[in-house]
Coordinates of C-alpha atoms in Angstrom, one line a residue:
Chain O
M1 CA -5.5 -1.1 -59.9
I2 CA -2.6 -1.7 -62.0
W3 CA -2.4 -4.6 -63.7
E4 CA 0.6 -6.5 -64.7
D5 CA -0.5 -9.7 -67.4
G6 CA -3.5 -10.6 -64.9
I7 CA -1.1 -9.4 -62.0
L8 CA -2.0 -6.8 -59.4
V9 CA 0.9 -4.5 -59.1
S10 CA 1.4 -1.2 -56.7
R11 CA 4.5 0.7 -57.8
G12 CA 6.3 1.7 -54.9
E13 CA 10.4 0.9 -52.8
G14 CA 10.5 -3.4 -52.7
G15 CA 12.1 -5.5 -50.4
V16 CA 9.6 -4.3 -47.6
Y17 CA 9.1 -8.1 -47.3
G18 CA 10.3 -10.2 -49.9
E19 CA 7.3 -9.7 -52.6
R20 CA 8.1 -9.7 -56.1
V21 CA 8.9 -7.4 -58.0
L22 CA 7.7 -7.2 -62.2
R23 CA 8.7 -5.3 -64.0
G24 CA 10.4 -2.6 -61.5
Q25 CA 7.3 -3.0 -59.5
R26 CA 5.7 -5.2 -56.6
V27 CA 3.7 -7.8 -57.0
W28 CA 1.2 -7.9 -54.2
N29 CA -0.5 -11.6 -53.5
P30 CA -3.9 -12.0 -53.1
Y31 CA -2.9 -15.4 -50.3
R32 CA -1.0 -13.0 -48.2
S33 CA -3.0 -9.7 -48.3
K34 CA -7.3 -10.3 -48.1
L35 CA -7.4 -6.5 -50.2
A36 CA -5.3 -8.2 -53.0
A37 CA -8.1 -11.5 -53.0
Y38 CA -10.3 -8.9 -52.8
Y39 CA -8.9 -7.5 -56.2
Y40 CA -9.1 -11.0 -57.7
R41 CA -12.3 -12.0 -57.1
G42 CA -13.6 -8.6 -59.0
G43 CA -13.7 -5.8 -56.4
D44 CA -14.0 -2.8 -58.3
V45 CA -12.6 0.3 -55.4
D46 CA -9.9 1.0 -57.1
I47 CA -7.8 3.1 -54.5
D48 CA -7.3 6.1 -57.1
P49 CA -3.7 8.4 -56.1
S50 CA -6.5 11.3 -53.6
L51 CA -7.0 9.0 -51.0
R52 CA -7.2 8.7 -47.5
V53 CA -7.2 5.6 -46.4
L54 CA -7.9 4.8 -41.8
Y55 CA -6.5 0.9 -41.9
L56 CA -7.8 -1.2 -39.0
G57 CA -6.0 -4.1 -37.7
A58 CA -2.8 -3.3 -40.1
A59 CA -0.3 -5.9 -38.6
H60 CA 2.9 -6.4 -40.2
G61 CA 2.3 -3.5 -42.2
T62 CA 3.1 -6.0 -45.9
T63 CA -1.1 -4.3 -47.0
V64 CA -0.3 -1.1 -45.4
S65 CA 3.0 -0.7 -48.0
H66 CA 0.7 -2.0 -50.8
V67 CA -1.4 1.0 -50.5
A68 CA 0.3 3.6 -49.1
D69 CA 2.2 2.2 -53.0
Y70 CA -1.7 3.2 -54.6
A71 CA -3.3 6.4 -52.0
E72 CA -2.5 9.8 -51.0
T73 CA -2.2 9.1 -46.8
V74 CA -3.1 5.9 -44.2
Y75 CA -3.8 6.0 -41.0
A76 CA -2.4 2.8 -40.3
V77 CA -3.6 2.4 -36.6
E78 CA -2.3 -1.9 -34.6
N79 CA -2.5 -2.6 -30.8
A80 CA -0.8 -5.7 -30.9
Y81 CA 3.8 -4.9 -29.8
A82 CA 5.3 -7.7 -31.6
P83 CA 3.6 -6.8 -35.1
M84 CA 4.0 -2.4 -34.8
R85 CA 7.4 -2.8 -34.7
D86 CA 7.7 -4.1 -38.4
L87 CA 5.1 -1.5 -38.8
L88 CA 7.3 1.2 -37.4
A89 CA 10.0 -0.1 -39.7
V90 CA 7.9 0.3 -42.7
A91 CA 6.8 3.5 -42.0
A92 CA 10.2 4.6 -41.2
R93 CA 10.7 4.9 -45.3
R94 CA 7.3 5.6 -46.7
E95 CA 6.0 9.2 -45.9
N96 CA 2.9 9.0 -46.5
I97 CA 2.4 6.1 -43.5
I98 CA 0.3 7.3 -40.3
P99 CA 1.2 4.8 -37.7
L100 CA -0.9 4.6 -34.8
F101 CA -0.8 2.1 -32.0
A102 CA -3.8 2.6 -30.4
D103 CA -6.5 0.0 -30.1
A104 CA -9.2 0.4 -33.3
T105 CA -12.6 -0.3 -30.5
R106 CA -11.3 2.6 -28.8
P107 CA -12.1 5.7 -31.7
N108 CA -11.3 8.7 -29.4
T109 CA -7.7 7.6 -28.4
Y110 CA -6.5 8.3 -31.8
A111 CA -9.7 10.2 -33.2
P112 CA -7.4 13.8 -32.4
L113 CA -4.8 12.2 -35.1
V114 CA -7.1 11.4 -37.8
E115 CA -8.1 13.8 -40.7
M116 CA -11.6 12.8 -42.3
V117 CA -11.5 9.5 -45.4
Q118 CA -12.7 8.5 -48.1
L119 CA -11.6 4.9 -47.2
L120 CA -12.0 2.5 -44.5
F121 CA -10.4 -1.3 -44.8
Q122 CA -11.1 -2.9 -42.1
D123 CA -9.5 -6.0 -40.7
V124 CA -9.1 -7.4 -37.5
A125 CA -9.3 -10.5 -35.8
H126 CA -12.0 -9.6 -33.2
P127 CA -15.6 -11.1 -31.8
D128 CA -17.2 -7.8 -32.8
Q129 CA -16.2 -6.4 -36.3
A130 CA -19.1 -4.4 -36.7
G131 CA -18.8 -2.5 -33.7
I132 CA -15.9 -1.9 -34.4
A133 CA -16.5 -1.0 -38.4
R134 CA -19.8 1.4 -36.3
A135 CA -17.8 3.3 -34.5
N136 CA -15.0 4.1 -37.0
S137 CA -17.3 5.4 -39.4
V138 CA -17.2 9.2 -38.6
F139 CA -13.6 9.0 -39.8
L140 CA -15.9 8.5 -42.6
G141 CA -16.4 10.9 -45.1
P142 CA -19.4 11.9 -47.3
G143 CA -20.3 9.5 -49.3
G144 CA -17.2 6.6 -48.6
V145 CA -16.4 3.5 -48.4
A146 CA -15.7 0.8 -46.9
I147 CA -14.0 -2.8 -47.0
L148 CA -14.8 -5.3 -44.5
A149 CA -13.2 -8.5 -44.5
I150 CA -14.7 -10.5 -42.2
K151 CA -12.8 -13.0 -40.4
T152 CA -15.7 -14.7 -39.3
R153 CA -13.1 -17.8 -37.0
S154 CA -12.5 -15.1 -35.0
I155 CA -16.0 -14.1 -34.8
D156 CA -17.9 -17.5 -33.6
V157 CA -15.9 -20.2 -34.8
S158 CA -19.1 -23.0 -33.6
R159 CA -21.3 -21.5 -36.5
S160 CA -21.1 -21.3 -40.2
P161 CA -19.1 -18.8 -42.1
R162 CA -21.9 -18.1 -43.5
D163 CA -24.8 -17.5 -40.4
V164 CA -21.8 -15.0 -39.0
V165 CA -21.5 -12.9 -41.9
D166 CA -24.7 -12.5 -41.8
D167 CA -25.9 -11.3 -38.9
T168 CA -22.7 -9.2 -38.5
C169 CA -24.7 -7.4 -42.0
A170 CA -27.4 -7.2 -39.2
A171 CA -25.6 -5.8 -36.5
L172 CA -24.3 -3.3 -39.4
A173 CA -28.4 -2.4 -40.5
G174 CA -29.0 1.1 -38.2
S175 CA -25.2 2.4 -38.4
P176 CA -24.1 4.8 -41.5
L177 CA -22.9 2.2 -43.5
T178 CA -25.2 -0.5 -46.1
V179 CA -23.8 -2.8 -47.2
E180 CA -23.6 -3.0 -50.7
K181 CA -22.0 -5.7 -51.8
E182 CA -20.9 -9.0 -50.0
L183 CA -18.1 -11.4 -51.8
W184 CA -16.1 -14.7 -49.6
L185 CA -12.7 -15.0 -51.2
E186 CA -12.0 -18.6 -52.3
P187 CA -10.2 -19.7 -52.7
Y188 CA -6.7 -16.9 -51.1
H189 CA -8.5 -16.8 -47.6
H190 CA -10.8 -20.0 -45.8
D191 CA -13.8 -18.2 -44.5
H192 CA -13.6 -14.7 -45.6
A193 CA -15.4 -12.6 -46.2
I194 CA -15.6 -9.2 -47.3
L195 CA -18.2 -6.9 -47.0
V196 CA -18.6 -3.4 -49.6
C197 CA -20.3 -1.1 -47.8
K198 CA -20.7 2.6 -47.7
K199 CA -21.6 5.6 -45.9
Q200 CA -24.2 7.9 -46.4
A201 CA -24.3 11.3 -47.9
Chain M
M1 CA -15.5 23.1 -28.3
A2 CA -13.0 20.7 -30.7
S3 CA -9.4 19.4 -29.3
Y4 CA -7.6 18.5 -32.6
W5 CA -3.6 17.0 -32.2
F6 CA -2.7 20.7 -33.4
G7 CA -5.1 23.3 -31.8
E8 CA -8.7 23.6 -30.1
I9 CA -11.5 25.6 -32.0
R10 CA -14.0 27.5 -29.9
G11 CA -16.6 28.5 -31.9
R12 CA -15.6 30.4 -34.7
V13 CA -11.6 30.7 -33.0
C14 CA -9.2 28.8 -33.6
T15 CA -6.2 28.7 -30.9
P16 CA -3.4 26.6 -32.7
C17 CA -0.7 24.7 -30.5
P18 CA 2.2 26.9 -29.5
S19 CA 4.4 23.6 -30.6
H20 CA 5.5 21.3 -33.2
E21 CA 8.0 19.5 -31.5
P22 CA 6.7 15.6 -31.3
E23 CA 7.3 15.7 -27.3
P24 CA 5.1 18.3 -25.8
L25 CA 2.2 18.7 -28.9
S26 CA 2.2 13.7 -27.7
R27 CA 2.0 15.9 -24.0
R28 CA -1.0 17.7 -24.9
L29 CA -2.8 15.4 -26.9
D30 CA -2.3 12.4 -23.7
M31 CA -4.0 15.4 -22.2
L32 CA -7.4 16.1 -24.1
E33 CA -10.9 14.3 -23.5
V34 CA -13.0 13.6 -26.5
D35 CA -16.3 12.8 -27.0
M36 CA -17.3 10.7 -29.6
E37 CA -20.9 11.5 -29.7
E38 CA -19.8 15.6 -30.7
F39 CA -16.4 14.5 -32.7
T40 CA -16.4 15.7 -35.6
P41 CA -13.5 14.3 -38.4
L42 CA -11.0 17.1 -38.6
S43 CA -9.9 18.1 -42.3
W44 CA -6.1 19.4 -42.3
E45 CA -7.7 23.1 -43.7
I46 CA -8.4 23.9 -40.5
A47 CA -4.3 23.9 -39.2
R48 CA -4.1 25.8 -42.3
E49 CA -6.6 28.1 -41.7
C50 CA -5.5 28.0 -38.3
G51 CA -2.1 28.9 -39.4
Y52 CA -0.5 26.0 -37.7
A53 CA 0.5 24.2 -40.7
V54 CA 0.8 26.5 -44.5
S55 CA 1.6 22.8 -47.0
R56 CA -0.3 19.5 -46.4
E57 CA 3.2 18.5 -46.4
E58 CA 4.1 20.3 -43.7
Y59 CA 0.7 19.0 -41.9
I60 CA 1.7 15.5 -42.9
A61 CA 5.4 15.3 -42.0
V62 CA 4.9 17.1 -38.6
L63 CA 1.9 14.6 -37.9
R64 CA 3.9 12.1 -39.1
A65 CA 6.5 12.7 -36.5
L66 CA 4.2 13.2 -33.3
C67 CA 2.1 9.8 -34.8
I68 CA 6.0 7.8 -34.7
F69 CA 7.2 9.6 -31.4
R70 CA 3.6 8.0 -29.6
A71 CA 4.1 4.3 -30.8
E72 CA 7.9 4.8 -29.8
N73 CA 7.3 5.6 -26.4
E74 CA 4.8 3.3 -25.6
M75 CA 6.9 -0.1 -26.9
A76 CA 9.8 1.3 -25.5
R77 CA 7.4 1.4 -22.1
I78 CA 5.8 -2.1 -23.4
S79 CA 9.1 -3.6 -23.4
R80 CA 10.5 -2.6 -20.4
Q81 CA 7.8 -4.5 -18.8
P82 CA 9.3 -7.4 -16.3
E83 CA 6.3 -9.2 -17.2
Q84 CA 7.7 -8.9 -21.3
E85 CA 10.9 -10.9 -20.2
L86 CA 8.9 -13.6 -17.9
V87 CA 7.0 -14.4 -20.7
H88 CA 9.9 -14.7 -23.2
M89 CA 12.3 -16.5 -20.7
V90 CA 9.4 -19.3 -19.7
R91 CA 9.1 -20.0 -23.6
M92 CA 12.3 -21.0 -24.0
L93 CA 12.4 -22.9 -20.9
D94 CA 10.5 -25.2 -23.0
Q95 CA 11.4 -24.7 -26.0
L96 CA 14.5 -26.3 -24.1
D97 CA 13.1 -29.0 -23.2
E98 CA 11.7 -29.6 -26.5
A99 CA 14.6 -29.6 -28.2
A100 CA 16.8 -31.5 -25.7
N101 CA 14.0 -34.5 -25.8
L102 CA 13.9 -34.8 -29.5
L103 CA 18.1 -34.8 -29.0
M104 CA 18.2 -37.2 -26.5
E105 CA 15.3 -40.0 -28.8
R106 CA 16.8 -39.1 -32.3
A107 CA 21.1 -40.0 -30.0
L108 CA 18.9 -42.8 -27.7
E109 CA 18.3 -44.5 -30.8
W110 CA 21.0 -44.7 -32.8
H111 CA 22.9 -45.5 -29.4
A112 CA 20.6 -48.9 -30.3
A113 CA 21.0 -48.9 -33.0
K114 CA 25.1 -50.2 -32.5
D115 CA 24.4 -51.9 -29.3
P116 CA 22.3 -55.1 -29.4
A117 CA 21.7 -55.4 -25.1
F118 CA 20.4 -51.5 -25.1
S119 CA 16.5 -51.9 -24.0
R120 CA 15.0 -49.2 -22.6
K121 CA 12.9 -51.5 -20.3
Y122 CA 12.7 -52.1 -16.8
R123 CA 14.2 -48.9 -17.0
Q124 CA 14.4 -45.4 -16.6
V125 CA 16.2 -43.9 -19.1
R126 CA 17.0 -40.3 -19.1
G127 CA 18.3 -37.0 -18.2
R128 CA 21.9 -37.7 -16.3
R129 CA 21.3 -41.5 -17.0
A130 CA 20.9 -41.3 -21.1
R131 CA 23.9 -38.7 -20.5
E132 CA 26.1 -41.5 -19.0
I133 CA 25.3 -44.3 -21.3
L134 CA 25.9 -41.9 -24.6
S135 CA 29.7 -40.5 -23.3
R136 CA 31.2 -44.0 -22.9
S137 CA 29.5 -44.6 -26.4
E138 CA 32.4 -45.3 -28.9
I139 CA 30.0 -43.1 -31.8
P140 CA 31.9 -39.9 -30.9
V141 CA 29.4 -37.5 -32.5
L142 CA 27.0 -39.2 -30.2
K143 CA 29.9 -38.5 -27.2
A144 CA 30.0 -34.9 -27.9
I145 CA 25.8 -35.1 -27.8
A146 CA 25.9 -36.3 -24.3
T147 CA 28.4 -33.2 -23.4
E148 CA 26.1 -31.0 -25.5
M149 CA 22.9 -32.0 -23.6
G150 CA 24.8 -31.6 -19.9
H151 CA 25.5 -28.5 -20.9
L152 CA 21.9 -27.3 -22.1
S153 CA 20.7 -29.2 -18.9
D154 CA 22.6 -27.0 -17.1
I155 CA 21.3 -24.1 -18.8
R156 CA 17.5 -24.7 -17.5
S157 CA 17.8 -25.0 -14.2
G158 CA 19.3 -22.2 -14.6
L159 CA 16.7 -20.7 -16.3
S160 CA 14.6 -22.5 -14.2
R161 CA 15.3 -21.3 -10.6
E162 CA 15.7 -17.2 -12.6
I163 CA 12.1 -18.2 -13.3
T164 CA 10.5 -19.5 -10.9
L165 CA 12.5 -15.8 -8.7
L166 CA 10.5 -13.3 -11.8
A167 CA 7.7 -14.4 -11.1
G168 CA 7.5 -14.8 -7.3
G169 CA 8.1 -11.1 -7.7
L170 CA 5.4 -10.8 -9.9
L171 CA 3.3 -12.7 -9.7
P172 CA 3.9 -13.7 -5.7
N173 CA -0.3 -15.5 -5.1
C174 CA -0.3 -16.8 -8.8
S175 CA 3.1 -18.5 -7.7
R176 CA 2.2 -19.7 -3.8
L177 CA -0.6 -21.5 -5.5
V178 CA 0.9 -22.9 -8.1
G179 CA 4.3 -22.8 -8.6
G180 CA 6.6 -19.9 -10.3
V181 CA 7.4 -21.9 -14.0
V182 CA 3.5 -23.0 -14.6
A183 CA 2.1 -19.1 -13.0
A184 CA 5.0 -17.8 -15.6
R185 CA 3.5 -20.1 -18.5
L186 CA 0.4 -19.0 -17.2
L187 CA 1.3 -15.5 -17.9
S188 CA 2.4 -17.1 -21.3
A189 CA -0.6 -18.1 -23.3
A190 CA -2.7 -15.5 -21.8
G191 CA -0.6 -13.0 -22.8
G192 CA 0.4 -9.9 -20.6
L193 CA -0.7 -10.4 -16.3
S194 CA -3.4 -7.6 -17.6
H195 CA -4.9 -9.9 -20.1
M196 CA -4.4 -13.1 -17.5
A197 CA -6.5 -10.9 -14.1
S198 CA -8.9 -9.8 -16.9
L199 CA -9.7 -13.9 -17.6
P200 CA -12.1 -15.5 -15.5
A201 CA -11.7 -18.7 -13.9
G202 CA -13.0 -20.7 -17.0
S203 CA -10.5 -19.8 -19.4
I204 CA -7.6 -19.2 -16.8
Q205 CA -9.2 -24.0 -16.2
V206 CA -8.3 -24.3 -20.0
I207 CA -6.1 -22.2 -21.5
G208 CA -3.4 -24.3 -22.4
A209 CA -6.2 -26.9 -23.7
R210 CA -6.4 -25.1 -27.8
M211 CA -7.5 -27.7 -29.4
A212 CA -9.3 -29.6 -27.2
L213 CA -12.0 -27.0 -26.7
F214 CA -12.1 -26.5 -30.2
S215 CA -13.0 -29.5 -30.8
H216 CA -15.2 -29.1 -28.3
L217 CA -16.6 -26.6 -29.4
R218 CA -16.8 -27.2 -33.2
S219 CA -18.1 -31.3 -33.0
G220 CA -19.1 -30.6 -29.5
T221 CA -16.3 -33.9 -28.2
P222 CA -16.1 -33.9 -24.3
P223 CA -14.9 -30.3 -22.8
P224 CA -11.1 -30.5 -21.7
K225 CA -10.7 -30.0 -17.9
H226 CA -8.1 -28.8 -18.0
G227 CA -5.0 -27.4 -20.2
I228 CA -1.8 -25.8 -18.6
I229 CA -3.4 -26.2 -15.1
Y230 CA -2.7 -29.6 -15.4
Q231 CA 1.0 -29.3 -14.7
H232 CA 1.1 -28.7 -11.6
Q233 CA 0.8 -32.0 -8.4
R234 CA -2.4 -31.6 -7.2
V235 CA -4.4 -31.6 -10.7
H236 CA -2.2 -34.7 -12.2
A237 CA -1.5 -36.3 -8.6
A238 CA -5.4 -35.9 -8.2
A239 CA -7.9 -39.0 -8.4
K240 CA -9.9 -39.4 -11.3
D241 CA -12.3 -39.1 -10.9
R242 CA -11.9 -35.6 -8.5
R243 CA -9.5 -34.0 -11.4
G244 CA -12.2 -31.5 -13.2
K245 CA -12.8 -30.4 -9.3
V246 CA -9.9 -29.8 -8.4
S247 CA -8.8 -28.2 -11.5
R248 CA -12.1 -26.5 -11.3
T249 CA -11.8 -25.0 -8.0
L250 CA -8.0 -24.5 -8.3
A251 CA -8.9 -22.0 -11.6
A252 CA -11.3 -19.6 -9.5
K253 CA -8.5 -19.2 -6.5
L254 CA -5.9 -18.3 -9.1
A255 CA -8.1 -15.9 -11.1
I256 CA -8.4 -14.3 -8.1
A257 CA -4.6 -14.1 -7.5
A258 CA -4.2 -13.0 -10.2
R259 CA -6.1 -9.7 -9.8
I260 CA -4.8 -9.4 -6.6
D261 CA -1.2 -10.1 -8.8
Y262 CA -1.3 -6.8 -10.7
Y263 CA -4.4 -4.8 -8.5
R264 CA -1.6 -5.0 -5.0
G265 CA 1.7 -6.6 -6.5
Q266 CA 1.5 -9.1 -3.5
A267 CA 1.2 -11.8 -1.8
D268 CA -2.4 -11.4 1.1
Q269 CA -1.9 -14.7 3.5
A270 CA -4.9 -14.6 4.2
F271 CA -6.3 -15.0 0.8
L272 CA -3.8 -18.2 0.2
E273 CA -4.8 -20.1 3.4
S274 CA -8.3 -19.7 2.6
A275 CA -7.4 -21.2 -1.5
E276 CA -4.9 -23.4 0.1
R277 CA -8.1 -25.5 1.8
A278 CA -10.2 -25.1 -0.9
I279 CA -8.6 -26.1 -3.0
D280 CA -7.3 -29.2 -0.8
R281 CA -10.7 -29.8 0.0
A282 CA -11.9 -29.8 -3.4
G283 CA -8.6 -33.4 -4.1
G284 CA -10.8 -35.2 -1.0
R285 CA -8.0 -34.3 2.4
P286 CA -8.7 -33.6 4.8

């Protein structure tokens, strides 16, 4: 990852969402992006320029635009109408973003389009985030990494975030993904955890 | 056999799709049935060996054009749905009310500050009455505001009529049960007709009571009895100890009505009559 004086940046065409520019590079704000927060909290899974990425929950394409600055190709899945308009606008100006207007709980609808990827990033507001990760792990190549942003409040507001994450880890047991690391995104995002998983080779 | 967006692989033989154009590719894709149990993710090299694309750049360019084409088509289809328009109309209506109320409160405060005899006790100062008071004011801004509030009020009545009309066509059964505007608000909160038709009655009952619901789930305060449906006259006019029952019954009937609206799209007379009877019974009316 590229750091300038302790600030995470990416190199690409700016002006996507009014982001600040530091010495010609786009500042990647950890308060707006869970993935940026993951790097600020010491995450060490780098996005290198050869990577193909499957991004679930692409939303308005804010984080996607930064990922696309680093990665070779990004397959960006989003299911909601209003954010999709913005995502398409971002994809129109970045030739390595493949926008998919689809539901991440139903990977069969986009399976014939997505190639094998080395990195899966998931940031979806859904009660069954483990199930979505499991279903989409099929796209990960052997040894591939999945970074899951667990939105505990979308899973169950009435329980403690700690318990929700434990349950999510338990739900991933027996799937092709093995949880290697767990990390909380305080103070950037409340009640959000990152699970770094590896696909069995 | 494996089917991908650019062609099919049967054994060791690959049959590429004859076209590179988004439209025929997209039509072919719609026909594909994918079994995830047997799916193996594709690699672009298959497309090259297949003779479909000579380089990675070409592969990505054709794929990207196809995906953008499909997304734009689907977006256009959604934007043409009349229910989307109805959702925005009712949100505009609510926003109009909110803005008009705020403006009126502020204007009356100003008016009262200049007129010590002005009091709102023993009489309702609202709507047309309030506008008349303001239009007689000596303050030019308040006079002008009164005129504009009149315009806003006209816009509101027109919009409300349009909503009732559109909701009557789109949600014939729900509209008959709770009126077009409340039905449209439910639709707006549910986020679309197909979502609304898949909601259980319990959700319809408390939709729009988010604060109360989450406070109940988090800290065990009493659960909300009603959300948007409270606005319906049979709920808010019911005796206090009956309101829970009325809203429960009404929500149950609305859940069925939403399904008839979505899957059949026509008013069902027999259902409506029995639903009305059940709701009246819940309210203690014979």
